Tab-separated table of N, CA and C in Angstrom:
chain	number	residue	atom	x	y	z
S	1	UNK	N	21.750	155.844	59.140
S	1	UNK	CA	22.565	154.654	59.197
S	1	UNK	C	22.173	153.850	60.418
S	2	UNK	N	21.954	152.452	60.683
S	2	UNK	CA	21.624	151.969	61.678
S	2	UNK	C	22.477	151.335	61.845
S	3	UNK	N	23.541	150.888	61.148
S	3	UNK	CA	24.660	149.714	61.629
S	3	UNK	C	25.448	150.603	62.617
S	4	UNK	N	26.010	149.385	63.376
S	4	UNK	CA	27.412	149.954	64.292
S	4	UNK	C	28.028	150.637	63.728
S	5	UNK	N	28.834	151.787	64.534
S	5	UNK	CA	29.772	152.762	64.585
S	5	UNK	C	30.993	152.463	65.171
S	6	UNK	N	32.324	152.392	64.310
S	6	UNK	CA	33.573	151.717	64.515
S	6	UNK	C	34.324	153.373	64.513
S	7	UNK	N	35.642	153.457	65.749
S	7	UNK	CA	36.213	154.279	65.898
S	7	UNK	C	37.789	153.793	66.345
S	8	UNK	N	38.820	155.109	65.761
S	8	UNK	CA	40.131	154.778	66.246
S	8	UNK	C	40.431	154.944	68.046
S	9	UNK	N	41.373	154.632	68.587
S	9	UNK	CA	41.645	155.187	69.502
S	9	UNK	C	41.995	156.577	70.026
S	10	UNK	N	42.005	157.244	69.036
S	10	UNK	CA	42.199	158.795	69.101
S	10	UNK	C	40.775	158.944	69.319
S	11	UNK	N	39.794	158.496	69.141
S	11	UNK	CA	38.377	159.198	69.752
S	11	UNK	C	38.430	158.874	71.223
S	12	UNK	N	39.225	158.299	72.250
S	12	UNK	CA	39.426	157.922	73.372
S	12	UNK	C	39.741	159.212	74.330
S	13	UNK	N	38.666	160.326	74.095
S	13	UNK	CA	39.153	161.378	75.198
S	13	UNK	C	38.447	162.338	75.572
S	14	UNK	N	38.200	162.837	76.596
S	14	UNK	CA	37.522	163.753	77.303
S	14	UNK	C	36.475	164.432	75.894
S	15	UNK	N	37.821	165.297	75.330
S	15	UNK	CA	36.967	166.413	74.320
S	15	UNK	C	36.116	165.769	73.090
S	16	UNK	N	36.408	164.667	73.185
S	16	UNK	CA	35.636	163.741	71.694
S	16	UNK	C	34.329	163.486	72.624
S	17	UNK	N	34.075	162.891	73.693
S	17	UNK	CA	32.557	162.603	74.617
S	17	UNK	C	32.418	163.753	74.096
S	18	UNK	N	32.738	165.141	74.907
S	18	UNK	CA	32.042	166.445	74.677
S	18	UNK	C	31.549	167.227	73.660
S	19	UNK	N	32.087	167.160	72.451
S	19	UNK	CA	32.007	167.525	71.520
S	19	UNK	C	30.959	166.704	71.040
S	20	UNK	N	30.913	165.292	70.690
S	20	UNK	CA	30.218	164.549	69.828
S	20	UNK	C	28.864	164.291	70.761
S	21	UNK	N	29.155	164.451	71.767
S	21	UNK	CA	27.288	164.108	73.079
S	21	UNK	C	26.925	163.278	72.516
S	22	UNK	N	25.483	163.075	72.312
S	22	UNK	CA	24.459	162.082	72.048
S	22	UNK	C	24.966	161.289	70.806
S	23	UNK	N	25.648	162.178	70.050
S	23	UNK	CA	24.987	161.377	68.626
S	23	UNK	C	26.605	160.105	68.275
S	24	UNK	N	27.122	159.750	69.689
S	24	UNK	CA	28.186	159.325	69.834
S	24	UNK	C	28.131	158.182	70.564
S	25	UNK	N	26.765	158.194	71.232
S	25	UNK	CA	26.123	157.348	71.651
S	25	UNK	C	26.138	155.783	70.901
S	26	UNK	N	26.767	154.432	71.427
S	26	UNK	CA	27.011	153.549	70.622
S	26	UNK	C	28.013	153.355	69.870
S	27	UNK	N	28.677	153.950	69.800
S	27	UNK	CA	30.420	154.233	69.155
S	27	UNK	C	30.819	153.094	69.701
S	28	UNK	N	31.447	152.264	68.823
S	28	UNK	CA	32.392	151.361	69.551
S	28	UNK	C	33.942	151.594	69.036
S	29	UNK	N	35.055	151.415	69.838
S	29	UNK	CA	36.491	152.029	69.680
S	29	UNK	C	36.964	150.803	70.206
S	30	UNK	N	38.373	151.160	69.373
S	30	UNK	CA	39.673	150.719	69.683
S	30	UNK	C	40.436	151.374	71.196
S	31	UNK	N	41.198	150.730	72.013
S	31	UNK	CA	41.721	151.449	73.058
S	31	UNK	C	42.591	150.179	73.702
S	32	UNK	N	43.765	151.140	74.381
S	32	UNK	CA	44.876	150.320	75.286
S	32	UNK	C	43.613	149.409	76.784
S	33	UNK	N	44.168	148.781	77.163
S	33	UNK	CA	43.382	148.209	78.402
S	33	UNK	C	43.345	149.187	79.834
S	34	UNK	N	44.358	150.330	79.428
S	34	UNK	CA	44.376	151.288	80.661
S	34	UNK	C	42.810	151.828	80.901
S	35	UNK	N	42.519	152.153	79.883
S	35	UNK	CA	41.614	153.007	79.459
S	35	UNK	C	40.196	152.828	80.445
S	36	UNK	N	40.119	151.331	80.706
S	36	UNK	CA	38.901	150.849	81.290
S	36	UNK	C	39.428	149.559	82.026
S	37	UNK	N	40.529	150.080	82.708
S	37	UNK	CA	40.975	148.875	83.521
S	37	UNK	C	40.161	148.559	84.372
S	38	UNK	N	39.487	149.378	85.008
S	38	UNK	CA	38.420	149.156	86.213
S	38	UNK	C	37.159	148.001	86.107
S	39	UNK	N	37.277	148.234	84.413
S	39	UNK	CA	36.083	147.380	83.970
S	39	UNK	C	36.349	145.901	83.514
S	40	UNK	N	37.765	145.809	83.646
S	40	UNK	CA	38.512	144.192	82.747
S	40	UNK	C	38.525	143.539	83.574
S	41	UNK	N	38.129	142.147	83.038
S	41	UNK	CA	38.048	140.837	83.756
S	41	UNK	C	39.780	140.642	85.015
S	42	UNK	N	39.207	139.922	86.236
S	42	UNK	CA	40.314	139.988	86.975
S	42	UNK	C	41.239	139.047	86.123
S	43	UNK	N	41.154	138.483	85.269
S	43	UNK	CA	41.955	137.567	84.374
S	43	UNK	C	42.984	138.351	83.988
S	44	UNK	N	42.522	139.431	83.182
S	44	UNK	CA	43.610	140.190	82.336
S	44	UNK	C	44.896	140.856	82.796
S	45	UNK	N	45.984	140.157	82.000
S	45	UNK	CA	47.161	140.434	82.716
S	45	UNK	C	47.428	141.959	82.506
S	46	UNK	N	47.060	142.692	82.138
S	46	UNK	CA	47.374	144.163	82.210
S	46	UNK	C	46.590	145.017	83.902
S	47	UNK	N	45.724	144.263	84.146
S	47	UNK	CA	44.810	144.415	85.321
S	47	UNK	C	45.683	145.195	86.525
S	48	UNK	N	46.204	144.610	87.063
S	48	UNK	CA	46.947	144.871	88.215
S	48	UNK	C	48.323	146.000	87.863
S	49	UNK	N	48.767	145.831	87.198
S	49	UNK	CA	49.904	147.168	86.986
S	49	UNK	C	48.993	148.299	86.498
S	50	UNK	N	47.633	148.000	85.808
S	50	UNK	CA	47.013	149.721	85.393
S	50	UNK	C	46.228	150.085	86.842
S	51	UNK	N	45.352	148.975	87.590
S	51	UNK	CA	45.181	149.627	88.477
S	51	UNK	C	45.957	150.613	89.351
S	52	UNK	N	47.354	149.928	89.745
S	52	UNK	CA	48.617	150.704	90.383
S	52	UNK	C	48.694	152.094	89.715
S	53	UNK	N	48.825	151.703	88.481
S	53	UNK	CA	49.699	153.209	87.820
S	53	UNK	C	48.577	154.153	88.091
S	54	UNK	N	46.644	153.869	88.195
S	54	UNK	CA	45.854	154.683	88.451
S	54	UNK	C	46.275	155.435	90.218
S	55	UNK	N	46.419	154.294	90.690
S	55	UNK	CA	46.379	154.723	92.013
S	55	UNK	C	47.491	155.626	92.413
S	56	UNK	N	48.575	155.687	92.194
S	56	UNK	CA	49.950	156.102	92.273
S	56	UNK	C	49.597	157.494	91.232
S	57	UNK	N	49.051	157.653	89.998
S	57	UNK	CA	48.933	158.922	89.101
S	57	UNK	C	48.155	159.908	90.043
S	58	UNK	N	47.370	159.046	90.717
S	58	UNK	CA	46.232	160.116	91.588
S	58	UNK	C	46.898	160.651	92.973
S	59	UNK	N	47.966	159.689	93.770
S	59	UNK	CA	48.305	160.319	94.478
S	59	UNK	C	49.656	161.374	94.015
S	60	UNK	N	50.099	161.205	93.232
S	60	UNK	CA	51.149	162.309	92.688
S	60	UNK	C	51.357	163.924	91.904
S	61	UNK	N	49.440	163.103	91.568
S	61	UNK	CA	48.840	164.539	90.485
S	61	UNK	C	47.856	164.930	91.394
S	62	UNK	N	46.879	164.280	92.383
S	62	UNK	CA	45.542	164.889	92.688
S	62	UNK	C	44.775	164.917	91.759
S	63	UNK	N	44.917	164.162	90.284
S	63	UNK	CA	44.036	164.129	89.605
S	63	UNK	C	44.041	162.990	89.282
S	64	UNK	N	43.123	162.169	88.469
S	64	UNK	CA	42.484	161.288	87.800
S	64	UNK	C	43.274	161.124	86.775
S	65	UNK	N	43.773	159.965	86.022
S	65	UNK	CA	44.351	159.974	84.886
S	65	UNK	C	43.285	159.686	84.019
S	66	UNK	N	42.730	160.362	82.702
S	66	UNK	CA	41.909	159.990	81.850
S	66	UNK	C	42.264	159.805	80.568
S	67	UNK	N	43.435	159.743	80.030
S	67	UNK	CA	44.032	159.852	78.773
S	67	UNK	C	45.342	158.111	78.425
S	68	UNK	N	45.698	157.973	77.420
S	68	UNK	CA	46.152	156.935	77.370
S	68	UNK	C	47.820	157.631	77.165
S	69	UNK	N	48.333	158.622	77.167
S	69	UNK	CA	49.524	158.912	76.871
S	69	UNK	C	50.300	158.517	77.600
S	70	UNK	N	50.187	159.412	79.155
S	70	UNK	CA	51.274	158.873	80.271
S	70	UNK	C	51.402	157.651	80.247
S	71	UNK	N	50.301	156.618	80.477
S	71	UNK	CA	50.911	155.311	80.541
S	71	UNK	C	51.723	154.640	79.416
S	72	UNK	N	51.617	155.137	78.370
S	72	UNK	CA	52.469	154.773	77.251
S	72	UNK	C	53.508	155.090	77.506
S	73	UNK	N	54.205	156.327	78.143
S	73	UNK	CA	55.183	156.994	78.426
S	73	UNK	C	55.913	155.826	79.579
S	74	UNK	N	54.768	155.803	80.577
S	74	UNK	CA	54.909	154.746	81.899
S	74	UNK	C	55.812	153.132	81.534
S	75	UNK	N	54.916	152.669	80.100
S	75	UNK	CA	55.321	151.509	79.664
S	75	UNK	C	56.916	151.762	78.917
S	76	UNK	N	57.173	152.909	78.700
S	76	UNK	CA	58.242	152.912	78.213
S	76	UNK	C	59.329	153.056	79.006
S	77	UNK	N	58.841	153.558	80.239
S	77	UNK	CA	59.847	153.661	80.658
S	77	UNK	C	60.298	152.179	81.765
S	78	UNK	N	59.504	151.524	81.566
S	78	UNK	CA	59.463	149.777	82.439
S	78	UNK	C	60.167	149.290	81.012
S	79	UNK	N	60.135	149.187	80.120
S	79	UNK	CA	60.421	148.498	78.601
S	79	UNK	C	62.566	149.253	78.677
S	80	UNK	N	62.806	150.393	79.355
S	80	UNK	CA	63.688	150.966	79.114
S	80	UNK	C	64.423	150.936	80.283
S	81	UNK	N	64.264	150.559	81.395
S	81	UNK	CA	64.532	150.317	83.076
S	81	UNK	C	65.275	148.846	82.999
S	82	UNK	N	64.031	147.838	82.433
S	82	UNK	CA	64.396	146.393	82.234
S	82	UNK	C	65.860	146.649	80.909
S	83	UNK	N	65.759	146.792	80.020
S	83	UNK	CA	66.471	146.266	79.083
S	83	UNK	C	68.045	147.686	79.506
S	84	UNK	N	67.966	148.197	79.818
S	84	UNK	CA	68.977	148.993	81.119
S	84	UNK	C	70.161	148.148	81.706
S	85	UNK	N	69.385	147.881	82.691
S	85	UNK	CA	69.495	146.735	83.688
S	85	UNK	C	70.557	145.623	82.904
S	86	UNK	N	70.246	145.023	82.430
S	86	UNK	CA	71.168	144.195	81.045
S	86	UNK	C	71.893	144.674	80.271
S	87	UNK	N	71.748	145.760	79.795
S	87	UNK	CA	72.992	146.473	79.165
S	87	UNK	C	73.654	146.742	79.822
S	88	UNK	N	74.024	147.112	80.729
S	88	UNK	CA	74.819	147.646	81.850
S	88	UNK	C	76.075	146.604	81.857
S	89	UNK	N	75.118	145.162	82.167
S	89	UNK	CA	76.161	144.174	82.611
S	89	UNK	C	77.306	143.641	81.125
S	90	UNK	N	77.413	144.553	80.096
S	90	UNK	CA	77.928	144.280	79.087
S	90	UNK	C	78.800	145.588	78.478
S	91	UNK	N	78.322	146.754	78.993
S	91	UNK	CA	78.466	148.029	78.524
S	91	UNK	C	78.590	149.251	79.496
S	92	UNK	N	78.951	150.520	79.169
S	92	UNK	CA	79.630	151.363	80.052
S	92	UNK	C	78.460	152.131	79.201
S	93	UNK	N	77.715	153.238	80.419
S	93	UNK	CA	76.779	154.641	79.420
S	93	UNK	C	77.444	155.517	78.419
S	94	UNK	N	76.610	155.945	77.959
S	94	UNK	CA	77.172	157.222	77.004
S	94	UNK	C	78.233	156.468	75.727
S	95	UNK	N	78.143	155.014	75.761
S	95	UNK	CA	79.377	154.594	75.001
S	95	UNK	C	78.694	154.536	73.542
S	96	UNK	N	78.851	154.259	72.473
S	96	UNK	CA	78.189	153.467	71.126
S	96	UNK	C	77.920	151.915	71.752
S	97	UNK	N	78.920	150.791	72.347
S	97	UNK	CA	78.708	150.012	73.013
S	97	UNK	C	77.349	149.528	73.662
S	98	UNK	N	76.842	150.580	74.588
S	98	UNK	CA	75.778	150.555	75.384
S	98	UNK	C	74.941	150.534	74.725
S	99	UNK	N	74.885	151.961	73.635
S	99	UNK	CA	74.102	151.694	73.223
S	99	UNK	C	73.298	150.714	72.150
S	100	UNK	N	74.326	150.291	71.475
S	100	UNK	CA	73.957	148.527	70.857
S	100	UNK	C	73.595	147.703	71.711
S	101	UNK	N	74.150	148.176	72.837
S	101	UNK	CA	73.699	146.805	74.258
S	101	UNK	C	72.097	147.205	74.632
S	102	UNK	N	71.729	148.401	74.884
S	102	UNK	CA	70.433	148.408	74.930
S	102	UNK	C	69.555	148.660	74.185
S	103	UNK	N	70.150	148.559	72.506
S	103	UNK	CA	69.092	148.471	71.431
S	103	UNK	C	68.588	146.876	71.197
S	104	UNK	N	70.026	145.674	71.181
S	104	UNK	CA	69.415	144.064	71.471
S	104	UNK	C	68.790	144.120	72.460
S	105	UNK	N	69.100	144.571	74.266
S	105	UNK	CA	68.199	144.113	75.596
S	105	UNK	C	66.314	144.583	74.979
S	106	UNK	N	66.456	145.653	74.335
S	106	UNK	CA	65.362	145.840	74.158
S	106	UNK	C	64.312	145.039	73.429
S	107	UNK	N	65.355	144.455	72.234
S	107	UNK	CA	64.417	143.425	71.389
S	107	UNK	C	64.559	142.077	72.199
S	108	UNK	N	65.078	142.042	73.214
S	108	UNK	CA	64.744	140.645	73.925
S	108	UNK	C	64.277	140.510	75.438
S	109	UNK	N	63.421	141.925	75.119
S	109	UNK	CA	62.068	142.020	76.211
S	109	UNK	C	60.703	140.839	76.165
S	110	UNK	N	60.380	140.419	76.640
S	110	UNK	CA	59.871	138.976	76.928
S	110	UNK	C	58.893	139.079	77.575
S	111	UNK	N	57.709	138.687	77.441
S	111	UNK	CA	56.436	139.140	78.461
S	111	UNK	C	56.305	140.477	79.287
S	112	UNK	N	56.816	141.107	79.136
S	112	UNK	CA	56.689	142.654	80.414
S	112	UNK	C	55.650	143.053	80.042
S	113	UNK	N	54.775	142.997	81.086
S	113	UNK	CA	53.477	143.615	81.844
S	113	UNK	C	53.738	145.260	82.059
S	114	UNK	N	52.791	145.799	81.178
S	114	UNK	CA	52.770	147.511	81.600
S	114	UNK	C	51.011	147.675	80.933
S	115	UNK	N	51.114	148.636	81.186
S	115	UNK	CA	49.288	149.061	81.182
S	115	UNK	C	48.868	149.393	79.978
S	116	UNK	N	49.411	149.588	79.242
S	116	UNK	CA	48.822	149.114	77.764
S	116	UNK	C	49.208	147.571	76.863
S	117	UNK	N	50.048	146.815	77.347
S	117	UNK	CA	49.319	145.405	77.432
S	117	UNK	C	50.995	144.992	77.687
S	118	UNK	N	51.028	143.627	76.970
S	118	UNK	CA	52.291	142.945	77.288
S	118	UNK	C	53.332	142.894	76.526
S	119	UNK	N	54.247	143.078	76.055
S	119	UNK	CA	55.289	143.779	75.878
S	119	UNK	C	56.472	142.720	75.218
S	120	UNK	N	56.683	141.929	73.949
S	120	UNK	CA	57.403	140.840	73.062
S	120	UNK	C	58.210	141.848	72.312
S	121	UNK	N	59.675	141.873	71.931
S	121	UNK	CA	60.057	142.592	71.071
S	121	UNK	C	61.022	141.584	70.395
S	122	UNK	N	61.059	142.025	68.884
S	122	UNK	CA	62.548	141.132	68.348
S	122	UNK	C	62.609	142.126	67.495
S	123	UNK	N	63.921	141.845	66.380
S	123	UNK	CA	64.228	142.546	65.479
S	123	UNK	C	63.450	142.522	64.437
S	124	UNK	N	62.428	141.467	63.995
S	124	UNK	CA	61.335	142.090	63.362
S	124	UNK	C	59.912	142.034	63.494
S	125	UNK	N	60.010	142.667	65.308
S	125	UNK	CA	58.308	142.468	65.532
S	125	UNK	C	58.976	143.969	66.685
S	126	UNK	N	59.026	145.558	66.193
S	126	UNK	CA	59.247	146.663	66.578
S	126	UNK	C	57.917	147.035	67.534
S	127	UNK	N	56.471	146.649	67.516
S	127	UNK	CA	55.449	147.184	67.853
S	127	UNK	C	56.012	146.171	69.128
S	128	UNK	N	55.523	145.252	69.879
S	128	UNK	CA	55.770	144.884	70.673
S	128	UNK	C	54.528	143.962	71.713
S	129	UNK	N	53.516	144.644	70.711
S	129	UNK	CA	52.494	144.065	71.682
S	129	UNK	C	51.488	142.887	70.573
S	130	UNK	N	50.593	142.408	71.522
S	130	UNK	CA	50.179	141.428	70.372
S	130	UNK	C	48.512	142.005	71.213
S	131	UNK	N	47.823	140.926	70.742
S	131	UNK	CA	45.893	141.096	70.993
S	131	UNK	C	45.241	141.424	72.380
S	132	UNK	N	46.649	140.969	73.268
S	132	UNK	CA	46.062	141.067	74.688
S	132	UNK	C	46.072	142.393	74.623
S	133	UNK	N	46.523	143.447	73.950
S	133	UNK	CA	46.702	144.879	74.064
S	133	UNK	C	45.322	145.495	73.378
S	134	UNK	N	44.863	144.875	72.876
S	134	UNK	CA	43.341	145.229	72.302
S	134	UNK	C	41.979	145.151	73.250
S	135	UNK	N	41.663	146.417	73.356
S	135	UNK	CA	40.499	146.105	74.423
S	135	UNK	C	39.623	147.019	73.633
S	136	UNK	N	37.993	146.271	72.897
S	136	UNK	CA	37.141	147.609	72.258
S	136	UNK	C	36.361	147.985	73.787
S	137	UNK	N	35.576	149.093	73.775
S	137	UNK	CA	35.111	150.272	74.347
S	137	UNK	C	33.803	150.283	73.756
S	138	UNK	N	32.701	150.507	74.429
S	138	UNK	CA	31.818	151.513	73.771
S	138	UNK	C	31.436	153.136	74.742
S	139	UNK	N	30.696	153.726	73.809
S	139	UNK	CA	30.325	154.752	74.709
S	139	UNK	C	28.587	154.582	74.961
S	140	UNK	N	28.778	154.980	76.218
S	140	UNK	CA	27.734	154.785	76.645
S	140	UNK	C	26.789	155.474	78.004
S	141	UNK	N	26.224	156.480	77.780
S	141	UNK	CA	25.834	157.372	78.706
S	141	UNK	C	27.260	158.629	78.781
S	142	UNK	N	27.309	158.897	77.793
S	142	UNK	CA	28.888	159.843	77.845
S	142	UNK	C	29.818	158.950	78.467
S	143	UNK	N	29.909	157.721	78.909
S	143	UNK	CA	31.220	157.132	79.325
S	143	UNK	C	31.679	155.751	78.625
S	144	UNK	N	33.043	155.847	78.280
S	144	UNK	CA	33.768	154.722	77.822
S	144	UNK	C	33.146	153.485	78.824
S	145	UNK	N	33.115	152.609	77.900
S	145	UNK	CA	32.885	151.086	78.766
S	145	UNK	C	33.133	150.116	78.054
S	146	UNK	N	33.672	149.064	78.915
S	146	UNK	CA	34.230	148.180	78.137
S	146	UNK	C	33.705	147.307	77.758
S	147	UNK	N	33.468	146.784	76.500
S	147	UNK	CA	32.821	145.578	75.156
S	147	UNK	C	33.416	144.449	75.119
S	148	UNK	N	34.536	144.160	75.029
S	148	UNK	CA	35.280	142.844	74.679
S	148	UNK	C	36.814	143.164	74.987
S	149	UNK	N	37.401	142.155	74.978
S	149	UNK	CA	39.053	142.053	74.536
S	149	UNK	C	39.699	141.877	73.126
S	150	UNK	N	40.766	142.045	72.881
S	150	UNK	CA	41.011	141.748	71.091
S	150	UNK	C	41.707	139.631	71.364
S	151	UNK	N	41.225	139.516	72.376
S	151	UNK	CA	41.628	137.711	72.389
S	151	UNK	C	40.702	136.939	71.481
């Protein structure tokens, strides 16, 4: 086969380089912007909060973050802090109340910046993110690198 090689974001990880070596070579993937923040234009608004969350993961773990989970976890919990924050001023915890109060704050999250991209919610747009959250990858010398944006 000589055409390009298209991949999900689940090929985005340590054991997929290792396993697949050479013949993986040229793969191009889907992936959050965490993934290769180092490599994204200073433009991109995900830029500056993934650098942080790198820098801050390394001093807390001593390790390197190489995976896209935590920060998903990370973004959720900025997506769940903010829309908090606003329920509160309407609602008491632990109530049914609240929690209707922070199931709307949530769908009227509004630009929030977290490291897998930017963050729109309504009652019928549940995913939350739009193209700026698209960043393809290739591999290249065993390492992810970054190809384009989904803009």
């Amino acid at each position: 086969f000589k055409g390009k090689l298209f991949g999900p974001p689940s090929l985005i990880n340590p054991d997929f380089v290792r396993l697949a070596g050479k013949s993986a070579e040229g793969l191009i993937a889907s992936t959050g912007p965490i993934m290769v923040v180092e490599q994204l234009p200073d433009a991109h608004p995900t830029k500056a909060i993934g650098l942080k969350y790198k820098e801050v993961h390394m001093k807390a773990n001593n390790v390197a973050s190489n995976d896209g989970f935590a920060p998903f976890s990370f973004d959720c919990w900025l997506i769940l802090a903010e829309a908090s924050k606003r329920a509160l001023k309407t609602a008491k915890p632990g109530t049914q109340e609240f929690r209707n109060a922070l199931r709307d704050e949530v769908y009227k999250t509004k630009e929030l910046v977290g490291t897998h991209g930017v963050y729109n919610y309504t009652p019928a747009s549940h995913f939350g993110t739009d193209r700026r959250a698209l960043v393809l990858v290739t591999l290249t010398d065993g390492n992810w690198k970054f190809y384009k944006t989904g803009n």
